[in-house]
Amino acid sequence: MDVNDIEYDAYLANDRTLDDPEVVAIEARARVRLRVINGSAATGFHLDLGELSGTLVAVDGDDLAEPLRVSSVPLAVSQRADVLLDMPAGTGVVPVMFRREGARERTAILLRPPGAPIRRISELGDPAPAIGLELETRMRGPAIPVRPARSVIVPLTGDMASYRWGMGDVPPLRRGERIELELRNTTMMSHPMHLHGHRFQVVAIDGRRLQGASRDTVLVPPMQRVTIAFEADNPGPWPFHCHHLYHQVRGMETLVRYA
Ligand SMILES: [Cu+2]
């Protein structure tokens, strides 16, 4: 697969690199709620707590039906995650690390209990894997309504050589209907697909049904299929696009319209 088609000279957490990271003073044994947004234009990150684990309670602003214990959370462009973290007694500074997928670059903020010494952390770490859907398959969202949904296949198209990207059109929707879109990635890059104006639910990955998370952005890795479902209850038109902004401006965008 292709990963990281855009290079940057710095990767930032709260506008800072690891040369000069943000240091957040916290109480000893504090419970911290991390509210993270991947606000980058073209880079996926793994939120990484290192030796610690936390509880993933929400994605894209919606609670999970079942919180998950995690030590890392993949964040495609524009995805959000809420993680509860209990600082262990007697701990030093805890870096909340963000590792660029498929690469060694990283950034962090530091959680600092009273008096804990700050150590310098290299901006390069071990290579991070590309983001996949392993955690996505374990997320549980709301119960899926039993009423039938109209199914539409939406191919995601393009290639690195031409750097032209595209996606299939979504036919006009009928107000009040339930719709399922099967996003079929025919390319060798992953695409974080974002729908405006709605919440959708991840209901299948590669054809396997699941009661997945409620989201507004889902990653579709190379050659994989992700099916999302939503109610047409908020007349648009609404943009529906890859949130990798270079893919979006090169054509991977359409409009969801209500008849
Ligand atoms: Cu894309």
Tab-separated table of C-alpha atoms and ligand atoms in Angstrom:
chain	number	residue	atom	x	y	z
A	1	MET	CA	0.000	0.000	0.000
A	2	ASP	CA	0.928	3.652	-0.306
A	3	VAL	CA	1.113	5.628	2.905
A	4	ASN	CA	2.085	9.224	3.687
A	5	ASP	CA	1.985	10.886	0.286
A	6	ILE	CA	2.613	14.292	1.876
A	7	GLU	CA	5.744	15.061	3.931
A	8	TYR	CA	6.034	17.832	6.513
A	9	ASP	CA	9.042	19.251	8.325
A	10	ALA	CA	7.249	19.188	11.676
A	11	TYR	CA	4.419	17.293	13.405
A	12	LEU	CA	2.623	19.159	16.148
A	13	ALA	CA	0.544	18.518	19.259
A	14	ASN	CA	-1.186	21.692	20.450
A	15	ASP	CA	1.073	23.590	18.031
A	16	ARG	CA	4.315	22.282	19.582
A	17	THR	CA	6.978	19.786	18.571
A	18	LEU	CA	8.741	17.402	20.943
A	19	ASP	CA	11.647	19.867	21.099
A	20	ASP	CA	9.401	22.140	23.145
A	21	PRO	CA	6.231	20.224	24.039
A	22	GLU	CA	3.239	21.495	25.934
A	23	VAL	CA	3.495	20.474	29.605
A	24	VAL	CA	0.147	20.080	31.366
A	25	ALA	CA	0.350	20.281	35.158
A	26	ILE	CA	-1.918	17.724	36.817
A	27	GLU	CA	-2.512	16.563	40.358
A	28	ALA	CA	-0.935	13.369	41.638
A	29	ARG	CA	-3.230	10.399	40.873
A	30	ALA	CA	-5.466	12.608	38.735
A	31	ARG	CA	-8.055	11.254	36.358
A	32	VAL	CA	-7.536	12.915	33.009
A	33	ARG	CA	-9.951	13.045	30.090
A	34	LEU	CA	-7.999	13.332	26.868
A	35	ARG	CA	-10.090	14.824	24.066
A	36	VAL	CA	-8.055	14.394	20.927
A	37	ILE	CA	-8.755	15.540	17.380
A	38	ASN	CA	-6.565	14.708	14.453
A	39	GLY	CA	-6.607	18.166	12.906
A	40	SER	CA	-3.914	17.447	10.342
A	41	ALA	CA	-4.460	17.892	6.622
A	42	ALA	CA	-2.962	14.611	5.438
A	43	THR	CA	-1.445	12.578	8.307
A	44	GLY	CA	-2.798	9.700	10.372
A	45	PHE	CA	-1.547	9.330	13.947
A	46	HIS	CA	-1.645	6.681	16.646
A	47	LEU	CA	-2.450	8.116	20.063
A	48	ASP	CA	-0.043	6.089	22.237
A	49	LEU	CA	0.012	5.877	26.037
A	50	GLY	CA	3.090	3.654	26.145
A	51	GLU	CA	3.096	1.428	29.235
A	52	LEU	CA	-0.157	2.888	30.512
A	53	SER	CA	-3.639	2.041	29.405
A	54	GLY	CA	-6.746	4.157	29.391
A	55	THR	CA	-10.414	3.782	28.585
A	56	LEU	CA	-11.708	4.790	25.177
A	57	VAL	CA	-15.185	6.145	25.932
A	58	ALA	CA	-16.148	8.054	22.769
A	59	VAL	CA	-15.207	8.488	19.122
A	60	ASP	CA	-16.067	11.489	16.952
A	61	GLY	CA	-17.906	12.887	19.991
A	62	ASP	CA	-20.361	9.995	20.492
A	63	ASP	CA	-20.132	7.594	23.434
A	64	LEU	CA	-19.329	3.961	22.741
A	65	ALA	CA	-21.907	1.492	24.042
A	66	GLU	CA	-19.048	-0.422	25.686
A	67	PRO	CA	-15.899	1.469	26.735
A	68	LEU	CA	-12.662	-0.217	25.628
A	69	ARG	CA	-9.357	-0.577	27.484
A	70	VAL	CA	-6.626	0.697	25.174
A	71	SER	CA	-2.990	1.710	25.201
A	72	SER	CA	-3.167	3.162	21.702
A	73	VAL	CA	-5.918	4.539	19.469
A	74	PRO	CA	-5.542	5.117	15.730
A	75	LEU	CA	-6.770	8.514	14.556
A	76	ALA	CA	-7.294	9.050	10.846
A	77	VAL	CA	-7.500	12.639	9.625
A	78	SER	CA	-10.388	14.476	11.340
A	79	GLN	CA	-11.290	11.594	13.688
A	80	ARG	CA	-11.681	12.293	17.415
A	81	ALA	CA	-11.249	10.146	20.506
A	82	ASP	CA	-12.042	10.630	24.199
A	83	VAL	CA	-9.817	8.595	26.511
A	84	LEU	CA	-9.985	8.469	30.322
A	85	LEU	CA	-6.604	8.031	31.947
A	86	ASP	CA	-5.957	7.425	35.653
A	87	MET	CA	-2.469	8.582	36.582
A	88	PRO	CA	-0.768	5.862	38.629
A	89	ALA	CA	0.520	6.736	42.103
A	90	GLY	CA	4.140	7.830	42.102
A	91	THR	CA	4.416	8.172	38.341
A	92	GLY	CA	6.737	10.594	36.634
A	93	VAL	CA	5.844	12.635	33.598
A	94	VAL	CA	3.528	10.756	31.241
A	95	PRO	CA	3.927	11.552	27.546
A	96	VAL	CA	0.727	11.337	25.524
A	97	MET	CA	2.389	10.416	22.279
A	98	PHE	CA	1.134	10.809	18.713
A	99	ARG	CA	3.014	8.600	16.265
A	100	ARG	CA	2.779	9.284	12.549
A	101	GLU	CA	1.466	6.133	10.860
A	102	GLY	CA	3.952	4.218	8.747
A	103	ALA	CA	6.828	6.392	9.919
A	104	ARG	CA	9.140	7.243	12.818
A	105	GLU	CA	8.091	10.854	13.462
A	106	ARG	CA	6.150	11.595	16.599
A	107	THR	CA	4.958	14.408	18.811
A	108	ALA	CA	3.401	14.567	22.276
A	109	ILE	CA	2.012	16.578	25.125
A	110	LEU	CA	3.374	15.829	28.599
A	111	LEU	CA	1.223	15.228	31.699
A	112	ARG	CA	3.262	16.334	34.689
A	113	PRO	CA	2.459	15.514	38.311
A	114	PRO	CA	3.843	17.960	40.933
A	115	GLY	CA	7.636	17.981	41.051
A	116	ALA	CA	8.163	15.356	38.337
A	117	PRO	CA	11.340	15.996	36.324
A	118	ILE	CA	10.935	16.521	32.583
A	119	ARG	CA	13.131	14.465	30.304
A	120	ARG	CA	13.794	15.176	26.679
A	121	ILE	CA	12.143	12.821	24.151
A	122	SER	CA	13.456	12.248	20.654
A	123	GLU	CA	11.250	13.293	17.754
A	124	LEU	CA	11.995	9.942	16.098
A	125	GLY	CA	10.807	6.663	17.565
A	126	ASP	CA	10.270	3.129	16.358
A	127	PRO	CA	8.342	2.913	13.073
A	128	ALA	CA	4.582	3.025	13.653
A	129	PRO	CA	2.300	0.698	11.694
A	130	ALA	CA	-0.143	1.922	9.096
A	131	ILE	CA	-3.617	2.486	10.526
A	132	GLY	CA	-5.992	-0.418	10.064
A	133	LEU	CA	-9.446	-1.356	11.307
A	134	GLU	CA	-8.568	-3.771	14.131
A	135	LEU	CA	-9.854	-1.461	16.862
A	136	GLU	CA	-12.782	-0.329	14.695
A	137	THR	CA	-14.067	-3.919	14.550
A	138	ARG	CA	-14.097	-4.032	18.362
A	139	MET	CA	-16.025	-0.782	18.874
A	140	ARG	CA	-19.674	-1.157	19.778
A	141	GLY	CA	-22.218	1.570	19.112
A	142	PRO	CA	-25.985	1.864	19.436
A	143	ALA	CA	-28.376	-0.955	18.554
A	144	ILE	CA	-29.070	-1.066	14.822
A	145	PRO	CA	-32.693	-0.340	13.814
A	146	VAL	CA	-34.438	-3.342	12.276
A	147	ARG	CA	-36.059	-1.400	9.480
A	148	PRO	CA	-34.607	-2.077	6.030
A	149	ALA	CA	-32.087	0.192	4.402
A	150	ARG	CA	-31.456	0.967	0.750
A	151	SER	CA	-27.940	-0.121	-0.217
A	152	VAL	CA	-25.658	1.866	-2.486
A	153	ILE	CA	-22.109	0.986	-3.532
A	154	VAL	CA	-19.675	3.913	-3.584
A	155	PRO	CA	-16.291	3.134	-5.159
A	156	LEU	CA	-13.265	5.173	-4.081
A	157	THR	CA	-10.886	5.586	-7.002
A	158	GLY	CA	-7.521	7.012	-7.978
A	159	ASP	CA	-3.820	6.341	-7.923
A	160	MET	CA	-0.564	7.930	-6.858
A	161	ALA	CA	0.894	8.157	-10.377
A	162	SER	CA	-1.769	10.477	-11.753
A	163	TYR	CA	-2.687	11.869	-8.322
A	164	ARG	CA	-6.287	12.089	-9.438
A	165	TRP	CA	-8.770	10.847	-6.868
A	166	GLY	CA	-12.493	10.301	-7.110
A	167	MET	CA	-15.556	8.626	-5.712
A	168	GLY	CA	-18.883	7.341	-6.959
A	169	ASP	CA	-21.930	9.568	-6.736
A	170	VAL	CA	-24.618	8.924	-4.147
A	171	PRO	CA	-28.043	8.927	-5.849
A	172	PRO	CA	-30.599	11.463	-4.547
A	173	LEU	CA	-31.995	10.295	-1.193
A	174	ARG	CA	-35.617	10.263	-0.112
A	175	ARG	CA	-36.218	12.179	3.081
A	176	GLY	CA	-36.832	9.779	5.969
A	177	GLU	CA	-35.312	6.704	4.367
A	178	ARG	CA	-32.534	4.650	5.884
A	179	ILE	CA	-29.542	4.298	3.639
A	180	GLU	CA	-26.429	2.136	3.637
A	181	LEU	CA	-23.341	3.157	1.698
A	182	GLU	CA	-20.749	0.485	0.992
A	183	LEU	CA	-17.470	2.348	0.534
A	184	ARG	CA	-15.195	0.251	-1.684
A	185	ASN	CA	-11.608	1.409	-1.734
A	186	THR	CA	-10.108	0.386	-5.077
A	187	THR	CA	-6.892	2.362	-4.450
A	188	MET	CA	-3.633	1.679	-2.639
A	189	MET	CA	-4.090	4.566	-0.204
A	190	SER	CA	-6.406	4.734	2.785
A	191	HIS	CA	-9.154	7.360	2.819
A	192	PRO	CA	-10.796	8.921	5.897
A	193	MET	CA	-14.331	9.460	4.590
A	194	HIS	CA	-16.337	12.269	6.189
A	195	LEU	CA	-20.053	12.974	5.783
A	196	HIS	CA	-21.444	16.366	6.750
A	197	GLY	CA	-24.801	16.887	8.440
A	198	HIS	CA	-25.290	13.357	9.798
A	199	ARG	CA	-24.077	10.743	12.216
A	200	PHE	CA	-23.598	7.369	10.617
A	201	GLN	CA	-22.967	3.941	12.087
A	202	VAL	CA	-20.322	1.485	10.924
A	203	VAL	CA	-22.419	-1.630	10.147
A	204	ALA	CA	-20.020	-3.833	8.153
A	205	ILE	CA	-16.299	-4.200	7.475
A	206	ASP	CA	-15.361	-6.251	4.402
A	207	GLY	CA	-18.911	-7.589	4.348
A	208	ARG	CA	-18.917	-8.780	7.959
A	209	ARG	CA	-21.840	-7.195	9.819
A	210	LEU	CA	-21.257	-5.468	13.147
A	211	GLN	CA	-22.935	-3.061	15.550
A	212	GLY	CA	-20.132	-0.557	15.125
A	213	ALA	CA	-19.420	2.934	16.373
A	214	SER	CA	-21.476	6.032	15.644
A	215	ARG	CA	-19.189	8.398	13.747
A	216	ASP	CA	-18.879	11.116	11.155
A	217	THR	CA	-15.510	9.987	9.757
A	218	VAL	CA	-14.432	6.421	9.005
A	219	LEU	CA	-11.185	5.179	7.538
A	220	VAL	CA	-11.341	2.894	4.495
A	221	PRO	CA	-7.919	1.216	4.104
A	222	PRO	CA	-6.565	0.099	0.713
A	223	MET	CA	-8.712	-2.497	-1.072
A	224	GLN	CA	-11.087	-2.789	1.914
A	225	ARG	CA	-14.826	-2.211	2.178
A	226	VAL	CA	-16.613	-0.331	4.956
A	227	THR	CA	-20.405	-0.026	5.091
A	228	ILE	CA	-22.012	2.896	6.906
A	229	ALA	CA	-25.718	3.451	7.621
A	230	PHE	CA	-27.661	6.596	8.447
A	231	GLU	CA	-31.124	8.119	8.485
A	232	ALA	CA	-31.863	10.729	5.827
A	233	ASP	CA	-33.309	13.098	8.406
A	234	ASN	CA	-31.472	16.363	7.749
A	235	PRO	CA	-32.035	17.655	4.194
A	236	GLY	CA	-28.878	18.959	2.512
A	237	PRO	CA	-27.046	19.137	0.142
A	238	TRP	CA	-24.145	17.870	2.244
A	239	PRO	CA	-20.493	17.378	1.273
A	240	PHE	CA	-19.231	13.797	1.478
A	241	HIS	CA	-15.508	13.540	0.932
A	242	CYS	CA	-12.120	12.163	1.795
A	243	HIS	CA	-10.735	14.263	4.652
A	244	HIS	CA	-7.182	13.900	3.345
A	245	LEU	CA	-7.323	17.403	1.941
A	246	TYR	CA	-5.015	16.762	-1.025
A	247	HIS	CA	-7.275	13.872	-2.111
A	248	GLN	CA	-10.355	16.028	-1.629
A	249	VAL	CA	-9.110	18.855	-3.832
A	250	ARG	CA	-8.019	16.316	-6.455
A	251	GLY	CA	-11.560	15.004	-6.813
A	252	MET	CA	-12.544	12.709	-3.949
A	253	GLU	CA	-15.703	14.582	-3.014
A	254	THR	CA	-19.390	14.399	-3.837
A	255	LEU	CA	-22.681	15.801	-2.525
A	256	VAL	CA	-25.391	13.883	-0.687
A	257	ARG	CA	-28.718	15.356	-1.805
A	258	TYR	CA	-32.303	14.812	-0.770
A	259	ALA	CA	-34.927	14.624	-3.497
B	1	CU	CU	-8.187	10.014	0.480
